Amino acid sequence: EAGSYSSATNNDEPSDCTPCPAGSSCTAGSTAPSACPAGSAAPSDRSPACEQCEAGSYQNGTGSTTCVACALGQLCPVGASLELPAACEPGTYSNMTDGDGLPDCFRCPVGSSCPGGAAPPTPCAAGTFAMAERPACEKCHGGTYQNETGATSCRDCLPGHYCAEGAAAPLPCDGGSYSTATDNDEPSDCSEASPGYFAVTGSTQQTPCAKGTFTAAGGHSECIPCPSGTYQSEAGSTDCHDCEKGQYCTTGAAAPLPCRAGTFSNATGLAAPDSCTACPAGHACTTGSVEP
């Protein structure tokens, strides 16, 4: 039967026939196995026929049990006995299933690059794109980005960020700067926070310093607490005021606090209640007194 053979003349049942070995084929009634020709293989025994090598593989020997993968840049159609050089132009790719051994070339799909030869289309990497058939993907222009592969265009950069050429993701504006624009391509495109304001990393606007804090110069990512002995009662300030007579100001004070009853102070810039002077005997000092 198919898949076996025999040269004997006295067989009386099918089991007397010898199984066809791997790498060979045996049709029904065979007296000897036939080695698989080039371009085909038989991976196991008892094969009635050899199998053609699939597209993308080849076999240049006879009696083989496997086919060999085609090298990158070469063409191997169905049943190939050798690797064929493909001649597709850059921006196109070859049909790897073409059975006549002559590659047909097709336009590279959008969102991919095709260097030519027999190389298959390669999806554009993040940070690149291809609008039409291209031998190579193009980098996203400055001020844009693309975080996906196989893209046909790039996205506008996000507010509070910048996108350099070829960006796969937006990068935030540095601390101390901000931006509402969507086309920044470098950190310097972000605006510096003004004195009296601050901007955290990735800010779209600057924020005024809270009461009790300040920034004397621009470009701050956080505001500075007023030093002890000073205060600031307004937001968005560039300095702090000395604490007034009869009062004291702790660090970060938004308003002076009066010296306690029984104490006084005729000095400015006091930092704590203990800095107020005890009222002398025979005198009265109400809360916030400047003199006994």
PDB file of C-alpha atoms in Angstrom:
ATOM      1  CA  GLU A   1       0.000   0.000   0.000  1.00  0.00           C
ATOM      2  CA  ALA A   2       1.059   3.678  -0.319  1.00  0.00           C
ATOM      3  CA  GLY A   3       3.742   4.631   2.204  1.00  0.00           C
ATOM      4  CA  SER A   4       5.459   1.224   1.999  1.00  0.00           C
ATOM      5  CA  TYR A   5       7.504  -0.819  -0.518  1.00  0.00           C
ATOM      6  CA  SER A   6       8.874  -4.285  -1.173  1.00  0.00           C
ATOM      7  CA  SER A   7      11.124  -5.990  -3.719  1.00  0.00           C
ATOM      8  CA  ALA A   8      10.195  -9.470  -2.484  1.00  0.00           C
ATOM      9  CA  THR A   9       8.094 -11.854  -4.580  1.00  0.00           C
ATOM     10  CA  ASN A  10       6.620 -13.957  -1.790  1.00  0.00           C
ATOM     11  CA  ASN A  11       4.708 -11.448   0.364  1.00  0.00           C
ATOM     12  CA  ASP A  12       1.290 -12.674   1.458  1.00  0.00           C
ATOM     13  CA  GLU A  13       0.029  -9.719   3.570  1.00  0.00           C
ATOM     14  CA  PRO A  14       0.487  -5.884   3.750  1.00  0.00           C
ATOM     15  CA  SER A  15       2.672  -6.090   6.863  1.00  0.00           C
ATOM     16  CA  ASP A  16       5.323  -7.867   4.806  1.00  0.00           C
ATOM     17  CA  CYS A  17       5.991  -4.516   3.043  1.00  0.00           C
ATOM     18  CA  THR A  18       8.651  -2.220   4.481  1.00  0.00           C
ATOM     19  CA  PRO A  19       7.636   1.298   5.736  1.00  0.00           C
ATOM     20  CA  CYS A  20       8.905   4.081   3.516  1.00  0.00           C
ATOM     21  CA  PRO A  21      11.742   5.930   5.356  1.00  0.00           C
ATOM     22  CA  ALA A  22      11.630   9.673   6.177  1.00  0.00           C
ATOM     23  CA  GLY A  23      13.032  11.788   3.359  1.00  0.00           C
ATOM     24  CA  SER A  24      11.455   9.439   0.789  1.00  0.00           C
ATOM     25  CA  SER A  25       8.076   8.699  -0.781  1.00  0.00           C
ATOM     26  CA  CYS A  26       6.470   5.422  -1.736  1.00  0.00           C
ATOM     27  CA  THR A  27       3.409   5.272  -3.953  1.00  0.00           C
ATOM     28  CA  ALA A  28       1.192   2.196  -3.927  1.00  0.00           C
ATOM     29  CA  GLY A  29       3.039  -0.812  -5.350  1.00  0.00           C
ATOM     30  CA  SER A  30       6.513   0.644  -4.941  1.00  0.00           C
ATOM     31  CA  THR A  31       9.449  -1.745  -5.057  1.00  0.00           C
ATOM     32  CA  ALA A  32      11.873   0.853  -3.621  1.00  0.00           C
ATOM     33  CA  PRO A  33      11.619   4.219  -1.860  1.00  0.00           C
ATOM     34  CA  SER A  34      12.091   7.372  -3.965  1.00  0.00           C
ATOM     35  CA  ALA A  35      14.241  10.096  -2.395  1.00  0.00           C
ATOM     36  CA  CYS A  36      12.450  13.433  -2.114  1.00  0.00           C
ATOM     37  CA  PRO A  37      13.679  15.740  -4.876  1.00  0.00           C
ATOM     38  CA  ALA A  38      15.127  19.199  -4.212  1.00  0.00           C
ATOM     39  CA  GLY A  39      12.412  21.663  -3.166  1.00  0.00           C
ATOM     40  CA  SER A  40      10.550  19.046  -1.083  1.00  0.00           C
ATOM     41  CA  ALA A  41      10.822  16.964   2.078  1.00  0.00           C
ATOM     42  CA  ALA A  42       9.190  14.086   3.967  1.00  0.00           C
ATOM     43  CA  PRO A  43       9.463  14.676   7.734  1.00  0.00           C
ATOM     44  CA  SER A  44       8.280  11.203   8.778  1.00  0.00           C
ATOM     45  CA  ASP A  45       8.193   7.642   7.492  1.00  0.00           C
ATOM     46  CA  ARG A  46       5.307   6.023   5.575  1.00  0.00           C
ATOM     47  CA  SER A  47       4.933   9.103   3.327  1.00  0.00           C
ATOM     48  CA  PRO A  48       3.066   8.357   0.091  1.00  0.00           C
ATOM     49  CA  ALA A  49       4.362  11.669  -1.352  1.00  0.00           C
ATOM     50  CA  CYS A  50       6.931  14.319  -0.510  1.00  0.00           C
ATOM     51  CA  GLU A  51       5.686  17.773   0.606  1.00  0.00           C
ATOM     52  CA  GLN A  52       6.756  20.884  -1.282  1.00  0.00           C
ATOM     53  CA  CYS A  53       8.699  23.407   0.785  1.00  0.00           C
ATOM     54  CA  GLU A  54       6.414  26.203   1.963  1.00  0.00           C
ATOM     55  CA  ALA A  55       6.866  29.767   0.732  1.00  0.00           C
ATOM     56  CA  GLY A  56       9.725  31.361   2.670  1.00  0.00           C
ATOM     57  CA  SER A  57      11.755  28.119   2.773  1.00  0.00           C
ATOM     58  CA  TYR A  58      13.793  25.970   0.365  1.00  0.00           C
ATOM     59  CA  GLN A  59      15.721  22.693   0.082  1.00  0.00           C
ATOM     60  CA  ASN A  60      18.580  22.222  -2.397  1.00  0.00           C
ATOM     61  CA  GLY A  61      19.319  18.619  -1.423  1.00  0.00           C
ATOM     62  CA  THR A  62      17.523  15.327  -2.104  1.00  0.00           C
ATOM     63  CA  GLY A  63      16.175  12.873   0.438  1.00  0.00           C
ATOM     64  CA  SER A  64      15.529  15.629   2.988  1.00  0.00           C
ATOM     65  CA  THR A  65      13.242  15.573   6.005  1.00  0.00           C
ATOM     66  CA  THR A  66      13.011  19.376   6.480  1.00  0.00           C
ATOM     67  CA  CYS A  67      13.210  22.618   4.515  1.00  0.00           C
ATOM     68  CA  VAL A  68      15.545  25.536   5.314  1.00  0.00           C
ATOM     69  CA  ALA A  69      14.286  29.054   6.152  1.00  0.00           C
ATOM     70  CA  CYS A  70      14.942  31.587   3.412  1.00  0.00           C
ATOM     71  CA  ALA A  71      17.498  34.269   4.337  1.00  0.00           C
ATOM     72  CA  LEU A  72      16.390  37.882   4.832  1.00  0.00           C
ATOM     73  CA  GLY A  73      16.461  39.727   1.514  1.00  0.00           C
ATOM     74  CA  GLN A  74      15.955  36.541  -0.569  1.00  0.00           C
ATOM     75  CA  LEU A  75      12.833  35.090  -2.151  1.00  0.00           C
ATOM     76  CA  CYS A  76      11.716  31.484  -1.757  1.00  0.00           C
ATOM     77  CA  PRO A  77       8.383  30.639  -3.437  1.00  0.00           C
ATOM     78  CA  VAL A  78       6.523  27.364  -2.842  1.00  0.00           C
ATOM     79  CA  GLY A  79       8.706  24.374  -3.770  1.00  0.00           C
ATOM     80  CA  ALA A  80      11.915  26.432  -3.983  1.00  0.00           C
ATOM     81  CA  SER A  81      15.128  24.476  -4.426  1.00  0.00           C
ATOM     82  CA  LEU A  82      17.292  27.569  -3.935  1.00  0.00           C
ATOM     83  CA  GLU A  83      17.127  31.146  -2.676  1.00  0.00           C
ATOM     84  CA  LEU A  84      16.248  33.691  -5.347  1.00  0.00           C
ATOM     85  CA  PRO A  85      17.471  37.278  -5.169  1.00  0.00           C
ATOM     86  CA  ALA A  86      14.514  39.663  -5.208  1.00  0.00           C
ATOM     87  CA  ALA A  87      14.714  42.874  -7.197  1.00  0.00           C
ATOM     88  CA  CYS A  88      11.934  44.970  -5.659  1.00  0.00           C
ATOM     89  CA  GLU A  89      12.676  48.699  -5.581  1.00  0.00           C
ATOM     90  CA  PRO A  90      12.868  50.571  -2.254  1.00  0.00           C
ATOM     91  CA  GLY A  91       9.346  51.512  -1.237  1.00  0.00           C
ATOM     92  CA  THR A  92       7.969  48.178  -2.485  1.00  0.00           C
ATOM     93  CA  TYR A  93       8.081  44.564  -1.299  1.00  0.00           C
ATOM     94  CA  SER A  94       7.897  41.137  -2.929  1.00  0.00           C
ATOM     95  CA  ASN A  95       5.098  38.588  -2.864  1.00  0.00           C
ATOM     96  CA  MET A  96       6.584  35.695  -0.905  1.00  0.00           C
ATOM     97  CA  THR A  97       3.883  33.264  -2.094  1.00  0.00           C
ATOM     98  CA  ASP A  98       4.506  33.717  -5.806  1.00  0.00           C
ATOM     99  CA  GLY A  99       4.840  30.171  -7.166  1.00  0.00           C
ATOM    100  CA  ASP A 100       6.528  30.933 -10.489  1.00  0.00           C
ATOM    101  CA  GLY A 101       9.837  31.949  -8.901  1.00  0.00           C
ATOM    102  CA  LEU A 102       9.582  35.520 -10.218  1.00  0.00           C
ATOM    103  CA  PRO A 103       8.698  37.983  -7.457  1.00  0.00           C
ATOM    104  CA  ASP A 104       5.864  40.443  -7.948  1.00  0.00           C
ATOM    105  CA  CYS A 105       6.444  43.750  -6.162  1.00  0.00           C
ATOM    106  CA  PHE A 106       3.768  45.680  -4.329  1.00  0.00           C
ATOM    107  CA  ARG A 107       3.575  49.171  -2.891  1.00  0.00           C
ATOM    108  CA  CYS A 108       4.632  49.390   0.721  1.00  0.00           C
ATOM    109  CA  PRO A 109       1.597  49.779   2.979  1.00  0.00           C
ATOM    110  CA  VAL A 110       1.198  53.122   4.738  1.00  0.00           C
ATOM    111  CA  GLY A 111       2.643  53.179   8.233  1.00  0.00           C
ATOM    112  CA  SER A 112       5.476  50.846   7.163  1.00  0.00           C
ATOM    113  CA  SER A 113       8.893  50.977   5.517  1.00  0.00           C
ATOM    114  CA  CYS A 114      10.142  48.756   2.695  1.00  0.00           C
ATOM    115  CA  PRO A 115      13.890  48.854   1.944  1.00  0.00           C
ATOM    116  CA  GLY A 116      13.448  46.749  -1.207  1.00  0.00           C
ATOM    117  CA  GLY A 117      14.712  43.333  -2.216  1.00  0.00           C
ATOM    118  CA  ALA A 118      12.615  40.616  -0.606  1.00  0.00           C
ATOM    119  CA  ALA A 119      12.405  42.244   2.831  1.00  0.00           C
ATOM    120  CA  PRO A 120       8.819  42.321   4.122  1.00  0.00           C
ATOM    121  CA  PRO A 121       7.175  45.587   5.222  1.00  0.00           C
ATOM    122  CA  THR A 122       8.279  46.771   8.665  1.00  0.00           C
ATOM    123  CA  PRO A 123       5.815  48.832  10.754  1.00  0.00           C
ATOM    124  CA  CYS A 124       7.131  52.289  11.593  1.00  0.00           C
ATOM    125  CA  ALA A 125       8.535  52.456  15.116  1.00  0.00           C
ATOM    126  CA  ALA A 126       7.158  54.825  17.734  1.00  0.00           C
ATOM    127  CA  GLY A 127       8.370  58.349  16.977  1.00  0.00           C
ATOM    128  CA  THR A 128       8.200  57.779  13.196  1.00  0.00           C
ATOM    129  CA  PHE A 129       5.530  57.623  10.489  1.00  0.00           C
ATOM    130  CA  ALA A 130       4.972  56.912   6.782  1.00  0.00           C
ATOM    131  CA  MET A 131       2.086  58.504   4.864  1.00  0.00           C
ATOM    132  CA  ALA A 132       2.716  56.550   1.639  1.00  0.00           C
ATOM    133  CA  GLU A 133       5.060  53.885   0.255  1.00  0.00           C
ATOM    134  CA  ARG A 134       8.510  54.664   1.646  1.00  0.00           C
ATOM    135  CA  PRO A 135      11.873  52.888   1.803  1.00  0.00           C
ATOM    136  CA  ALA A 136      12.208  54.252   5.360  1.00  0.00           C
ATOM    137  CA  CYS A 137       9.904  55.782   7.957  1.00  0.00           C
ATOM    138  CA  GLU A 138      10.218  59.505   8.672  1.00  0.00           C
ATOM    139  CA  LYS A 139      10.895  60.927  12.119  1.00  0.00           C
ATOM    140  CA  CYS A 140       8.138  62.956  13.727  1.00  0.00           C
ATOM    141  CA  HIS A 141       8.902  66.644  13.310  1.00  0.00           C
ATOM    142  CA  GLY A 142       9.816  68.764  16.311  1.00  0.00           C
ATOM    143  CA  GLY A 143       6.695  69.768  18.232  1.00  0.00           C
ATOM    144  CA  THR A 144       4.964  66.445  17.479  1.00  0.00           C
ATOM    145  CA  TYR A 145       5.183  62.858  18.746  1.00  0.00           C
ATOM    146  CA  GLN A 146       3.855  59.362  18.037  1.00  0.00           C
ATOM    147  CA  ASN A 147       3.604  56.729  20.763  1.00  0.00           C
ATOM    148  CA  GLU A 148       2.267  53.930  18.538  1.00  0.00           C
ATOM    149  CA  THR A 149       3.873  51.772  15.849  1.00  0.00           C
ATOM    150  CA  GLY A 150       2.683  51.612  12.251  1.00  0.00           C
ATOM    151  CA  ALA A 151       1.545  55.251  12.253  1.00  0.00           C
ATOM    152  CA  THR A 152       0.723  57.369   9.212  1.00  0.00           C
ATOM    153  CA  SER A 153       1.051  60.713  11.020  1.00  0.00           C
ATOM    154  CA  CYS A 154       2.234  62.264  14.278  1.00  0.00           C
ATOM    155  CA  ARG A 155       0.311  63.919  17.097  1.00  0.00           C
ATOM    156  CA  ASP A 156       0.592  67.506  18.323  1.00  0.00           C
ATOM    157  CA  CYS A 157       2.663  67.876  21.478  1.00  0.00           C
ATOM    158  CA  LEU A 158       0.721  68.339  24.728  1.00  0.00           C
ATOM    159  CA  PRO A 159       0.402  71.601  26.693  1.00  0.00           C
ATOM    160  CA  GLY A 160       2.965  71.754  29.466  1.00  0.00           C
ATOM    161  CA  HIS A 161       5.346  69.585  27.425  1.00  0.00           C
ATOM    162  CA  TYR A 162       7.843  69.665  24.564  1.00  0.00           C
ATOM    163  CA  CYS A 163       8.541  67.121  21.808  1.00  0.00           C
ATOM    164  CA  ALA A 164      11.946  66.889  20.134  1.00  0.00           C
ATOM    165  CA  GLU A 165      12.343  65.448  16.622  1.00  0.00           C
ATOM    166  CA  GLY A 166      11.508  61.737  16.615  1.00  0.00           C
ATOM    167  CA  ALA A 167       9.723  61.863  19.979  1.00  0.00           C
ATOM    168  CA  ALA A 168       7.834  58.738  21.019  1.00  0.00           C
ATOM    169  CA  ALA A 169       6.306  60.591  23.989  1.00  0.00           C
ATOM    170  CA  PRO A 170       6.014  64.217  25.158  1.00  0.00           C
ATOM    171  CA  LEU A 171       8.473  65.364  27.813  1.00  0.00           C
ATOM    172  CA  PRO A 172       7.216  67.721  30.551  1.00  0.00           C
ATOM    173  CA  CYS A 173       8.367  71.328  30.865  1.00  0.00           C
ATOM    174  CA  ASP A 174      11.025  71.587  33.555  1.00  0.00           C
ATOM    175  CA  GLY A 175      10.060  72.704  37.032  1.00  0.00           C
ATOM    176  CA  GLY A 176      10.016  76.505  37.120  1.00  0.00           C
ATOM    177  CA  SER A 177       8.549  76.757  33.604  1.00  0.00           C
ATOM    178  CA  TYR A 178       5.170  76.285  31.915  1.00  0.00           C
ATOM    179  CA  SER A 179       3.465  76.372  28.519  1.00  0.00           C
ATOM    180  CA  THR A 180       0.039  76.259  26.896  1.00  0.00           C
ATOM    181  CA  ALA A 181       1.493  75.692  23.405  1.00  0.00           C
ATOM    182  CA  THR A 182       1.214  72.370  21.551  1.00  0.00           C
ATOM    183  CA  ASP A 183       4.211  72.776  19.234  1.00  0.00           C
ATOM    184  CA  ASN A 184       7.173  73.094  21.608  1.00  0.00           C
ATOM    185  CA  ASP A 185      10.237  71.149  20.468  1.00  0.00           C
ATOM    186  CA  GLU A 186      12.743  71.957  23.227  1.00  0.00           C
ATOM    187  CA  PRO A 187      12.726  72.865  26.939  1.00  0.00           C
ATOM    188  CA  SER A 188      13.530  76.519  26.245  1.00  0.00           C
ATOM    189  CA  ASP A 189      10.185  76.879  24.448  1.00  0.00           C
ATOM    190  CA  CYS A 190       8.513  76.662  27.866  1.00  0.00           C
ATOM    191  CA  SER A 191       8.067  80.044  29.611  1.00  0.00           C
ATOM    192  CA  GLU A 192       9.884  80.810  32.852  1.00  0.00           C
ATOM    193  CA  ALA A 193       7.668  81.351  35.886  1.00  0.00           C
ATOM    194  CA  SER A 194       7.620  85.052  36.905  1.00  0.00           C
ATOM    195  CA  PRO A 195       8.882  86.399  40.253  1.00  0.00           C
ATOM    196  CA  GLY A 196       6.145  85.875  42.840  1.00  0.00           C
ATOM    197  CA  TYR A 197       4.975  82.738  41.013  1.00  0.00           C
ATOM    198  CA  PHE A 198       6.012  79.083  40.671  1.00  0.00           C
ATOM    199  CA  ALA A 199       5.415  76.224  38.217  1.00  0.00           C
ATOM    200  CA  VAL A 200       5.812  72.526  38.934  1.00  0.00           C
ATOM    201  CA  THR A 201       7.082  70.071  36.292  1.00  0.00           C
ATOM    202  CA  GLY A 202       4.678  69.830  33.324  1.00  0.00           C
ATOM    203  CA  SER A 203       2.707  72.979  34.211  1.00  0.00           C
ATOM    204  CA  THR A 204       0.396  74.675  31.733  1.00  0.00           C
ATOM    205  CA  GLN A 205       0.307  77.885  33.804  1.00  0.00           C
ATOM    206  CA  GLN A 206       2.193  79.597  36.595  1.00  0.00           C
ATOM    207  CA  THR A 207       0.706  79.719  40.081  1.00  0.00           C
ATOM    208  CA  PRO A 208       0.993  82.714  42.454  1.00  0.00           C
ATOM    209  CA  CYS A 209       2.886  82.134  45.678  1.00  0.00           C
ATOM    210  CA  ALA A 210       0.547  81.697  48.641  1.00  0.00           C
ATOM    211  CA  LYS A 211       0.430  84.171  51.502  1.00  0.00           C
ATOM    212  CA  GLY A 212       3.452  83.727  53.738  1.00  0.00           C
ATOM    213  CA  THR A 213       5.684  82.729  50.822  1.00  0.00           C
ATOM    214  CA  PHE A 214       7.524  84.488  47.991  1.00  0.00           C
ATOM    215  CA  THR A 215       9.953  84.179  45.086  1.00  0.00           C
ATOM    216  CA  ALA A 216      12.291  87.094  44.417  1.00  0.00           C
ATOM    217  CA  ALA A 217      13.367  85.805  40.997  1.00  0.00           C
ATOM    218  CA  GLY A 218      11.740  83.871  38.140  1.00  0.00           C
ATOM    219  CA  GLY A 219      12.087  80.178  37.305  1.00  0.00           C
ATOM    220  CA  HIS A 220      11.060  78.665  40.644  1.00  0.00           C
ATOM    221  CA  SER A 221       9.313  75.310  40.992  1.00  0.00           C
ATOM    222  CA  GLU A 222       8.176  76.182  44.536  1.00  0.00           C
ATOM    223  CA  CYS A 223       7.841  79.273  46.684  1.00  0.00           C
ATOM    224  CA  ILE A 224      10.035  80.142  49.667  1.00  0.00           C
ATOM    225  CA  PRO A 225       8.482  80.572  53.143  1.00  0.00           C
ATOM    226  CA  CYS A 226       8.963  84.023  54.623  1.00  0.00           C
ATOM    227  CA  PRO A 227      11.874  83.864  57.104  1.00  0.00           C
ATOM    228  CA  SER A 228      11.070  84.157  60.785  1.00  0.00           C
ATOM    229  CA  GLY A 229      10.662  87.802  61.772  1.00  0.00           C
ATOM    230  CA  THR A 230       8.914  88.619  58.484  1.00  0.00           C
ATOM    231  CA  TYR A 231       5.482  88.061  56.936  1.00  0.00           C
ATOM    232  CA  GLN A 232       3.554  88.422  53.682  1.00  0.00           C
ATOM    233  CA  SER A 233      -0.219  88.934  53.662  1.00  0.00           C
ATOM    234  CA  GLU A 234      -0.655  88.952  49.883  1.00  0.00           C
ATOM    235  CA  ALA A 235      -0.379  86.176  47.291  1.00  0.00           C
ATOM    236  CA  GLY A 236       2.025  86.454  44.349  1.00  0.00           C
ATOM    237  CA  SER A 237       4.643  88.414  46.283  1.00  0.00           C
ATOM    238  CA  THR A 238       8.325  88.875  45.551  1.00  0.00           C
ATOM    239  CA  ASP A 239       9.422  89.674  49.129  1.00  0.00           C
ATOM    240  CA  CYS A 240       8.321  89.659  52.776  1.00  0.00           C
ATOM    241  CA  HIS A 241       7.811  92.530  55.251  1.00  0.00           C
ATOM    242  CA  ASP A 242       9.550  92.951  58.595  1.00  0.00           C
ATOM    243  CA  CYS A 243       7.322  92.099  61.504  1.00  0.00           C
ATOM    244  CA  GLU A 244       5.973  95.297  63.145  1.00  0.00           C
ATOM    245  CA  LYS A 245       6.488  96.625  66.685  1.00  0.00           C
ATOM    246  CA  GLY A 246       4.468  94.850  69.337  1.00  0.00           C
ATOM    247  CA  GLN A 247       4.223  91.752  67.186  1.00  0.00           C
ATOM    248  CA  TYR A 248       6.193  88.642  66.196  1.00  0.00           C
ATOM    249  CA  CYS A 249       6.274  86.496  63.015  1.00  0.00           C
ATOM    250  CA  THR A 250       7.194  82.815  62.809  1.00  0.00           C
ATOM    251  CA  THR A 251       8.542  81.199  59.623  1.00  0.00           C
ATOM    252  CA  GLY A 252       6.023  81.350  56.746  1.00  0.00           C
ATOM    253  CA  ALA A 253       3.782  83.898  58.503  1.00  0.00           C
ATOM    254  CA  ALA A 254       0.898  85.321  56.486  1.00  0.00           C
ATOM    255  CA  ALA A 255       0.196  87.921  59.222  1.00  0.00           C
ATOM    256  CA  PRO A 256       1.948  89.209  62.380  1.00  0.00           C
ATOM    257  CA  LEU A 257       0.869  87.892  65.769  1.00  0.00           C
ATOM    258  CA  PRO A 258       0.646  90.319  68.728  1.00  0.00           C
ATOM    259  CA  CYS A 259       2.904  90.081  71.763  1.00  0.00           C
ATOM    260  CA  ARG A 260       0.975  88.491  74.622  1.00  0.00           C
ATOM    261  CA  ALA A 261      -0.615  90.527  77.389  1.00  0.00           C
ATOM    262  CA  GLY A 262       2.031  91.266  79.992  1.00  0.00           C
ATOM    263  CA  THR A 263       4.733  91.714  77.356  1.00  0.00           C
ATOM    264  CA  PHE A 264       5.660  94.395  74.840  1.00  0.00           C
ATOM    265  CA  SER A 265       8.118  95.185  72.062  1.00  0.00           C
ATOM    266  CA  ASN A 266       9.234  98.407  70.426  1.00  0.00           C
ATOM    267  CA  ALA A 267      11.500  96.484  67.990  1.00  0.00           C
ATOM    268  CA  THR A 268      10.657  95.083  64.566  1.00  0.00           C
ATOM    269  CA  GLY A 269      11.471  91.644  63.167  1.00  0.00           C
ATOM    270  CA  LEU A 270      10.659  89.535  66.237  1.00  0.00           C
ATOM    271  CA  ALA A 271      10.520  85.815  65.448  1.00  0.00           C
ATOM    272  CA  ALA A 272       8.773  84.300  68.506  1.00  0.00           C
ATOM    273  CA  PRO A 273       6.582  85.282  71.470  1.00  0.00           C
ATOM    274  CA  ASP A 274       9.550  84.805  73.813  1.00  0.00           C
ATOM    275  CA  SER A 275      11.261  87.647  71.948  1.00  0.00           C
ATOM    276  CA  CYS A 276       8.735  90.109  73.431  1.00  0.00           C
ATOM    277  CA  THR A 277       9.926  91.863  76.608  1.00  0.00           C
ATOM    278  CA  ALA A 278       8.209  91.245  79.964  1.00  0.00           C
ATOM    279  CA  CYS A 279       6.288  94.271  81.219  1.00  0.00           C
ATOM    280  CA  PRO A 280       8.213  95.924  84.125  1.00  0.00           C
ATOM    281  CA  ALA A 281       6.772  96.037  87.642  1.00  0.00           C
ATOM    282  CA  GLY A 282       4.366  98.868  88.215  1.00  0.00           C
ATOM    283  CA  HIS A 283       3.336  98.950  84.515  1.00  0.00           C
ATOM    284  CA  ALA A 284       0.568  97.418  82.444  1.00  0.00           C
ATOM    285  CA  CYS A 285       1.042  95.874  78.979  1.00  0.00           C
ATOM    286  CA  THR A 286      -2.003  94.875  76.990  1.00  0.00           C
ATOM    287  CA  THR A 287      -1.887  92.469  74.021  1.00  0.00           C
ATOM    288  CA  GLY A 288       0.314  93.907  71.243  1.00  0.00           C
ATOM    289  CA  SER A 289       1.818  96.646  73.374  1.00  0.00           C
ATOM    290  CA  VAL A 290       4.659  98.682  71.917  1.00  0.00           C
ATOM    291  CA  GLU A 291       5.510 100.376  75.226  1.00  0.00           C
ATOM    292  CA  PRO A 292       4.638  99.495  78.870  1.00  0.00           C
TER     293      PRO A 292
END
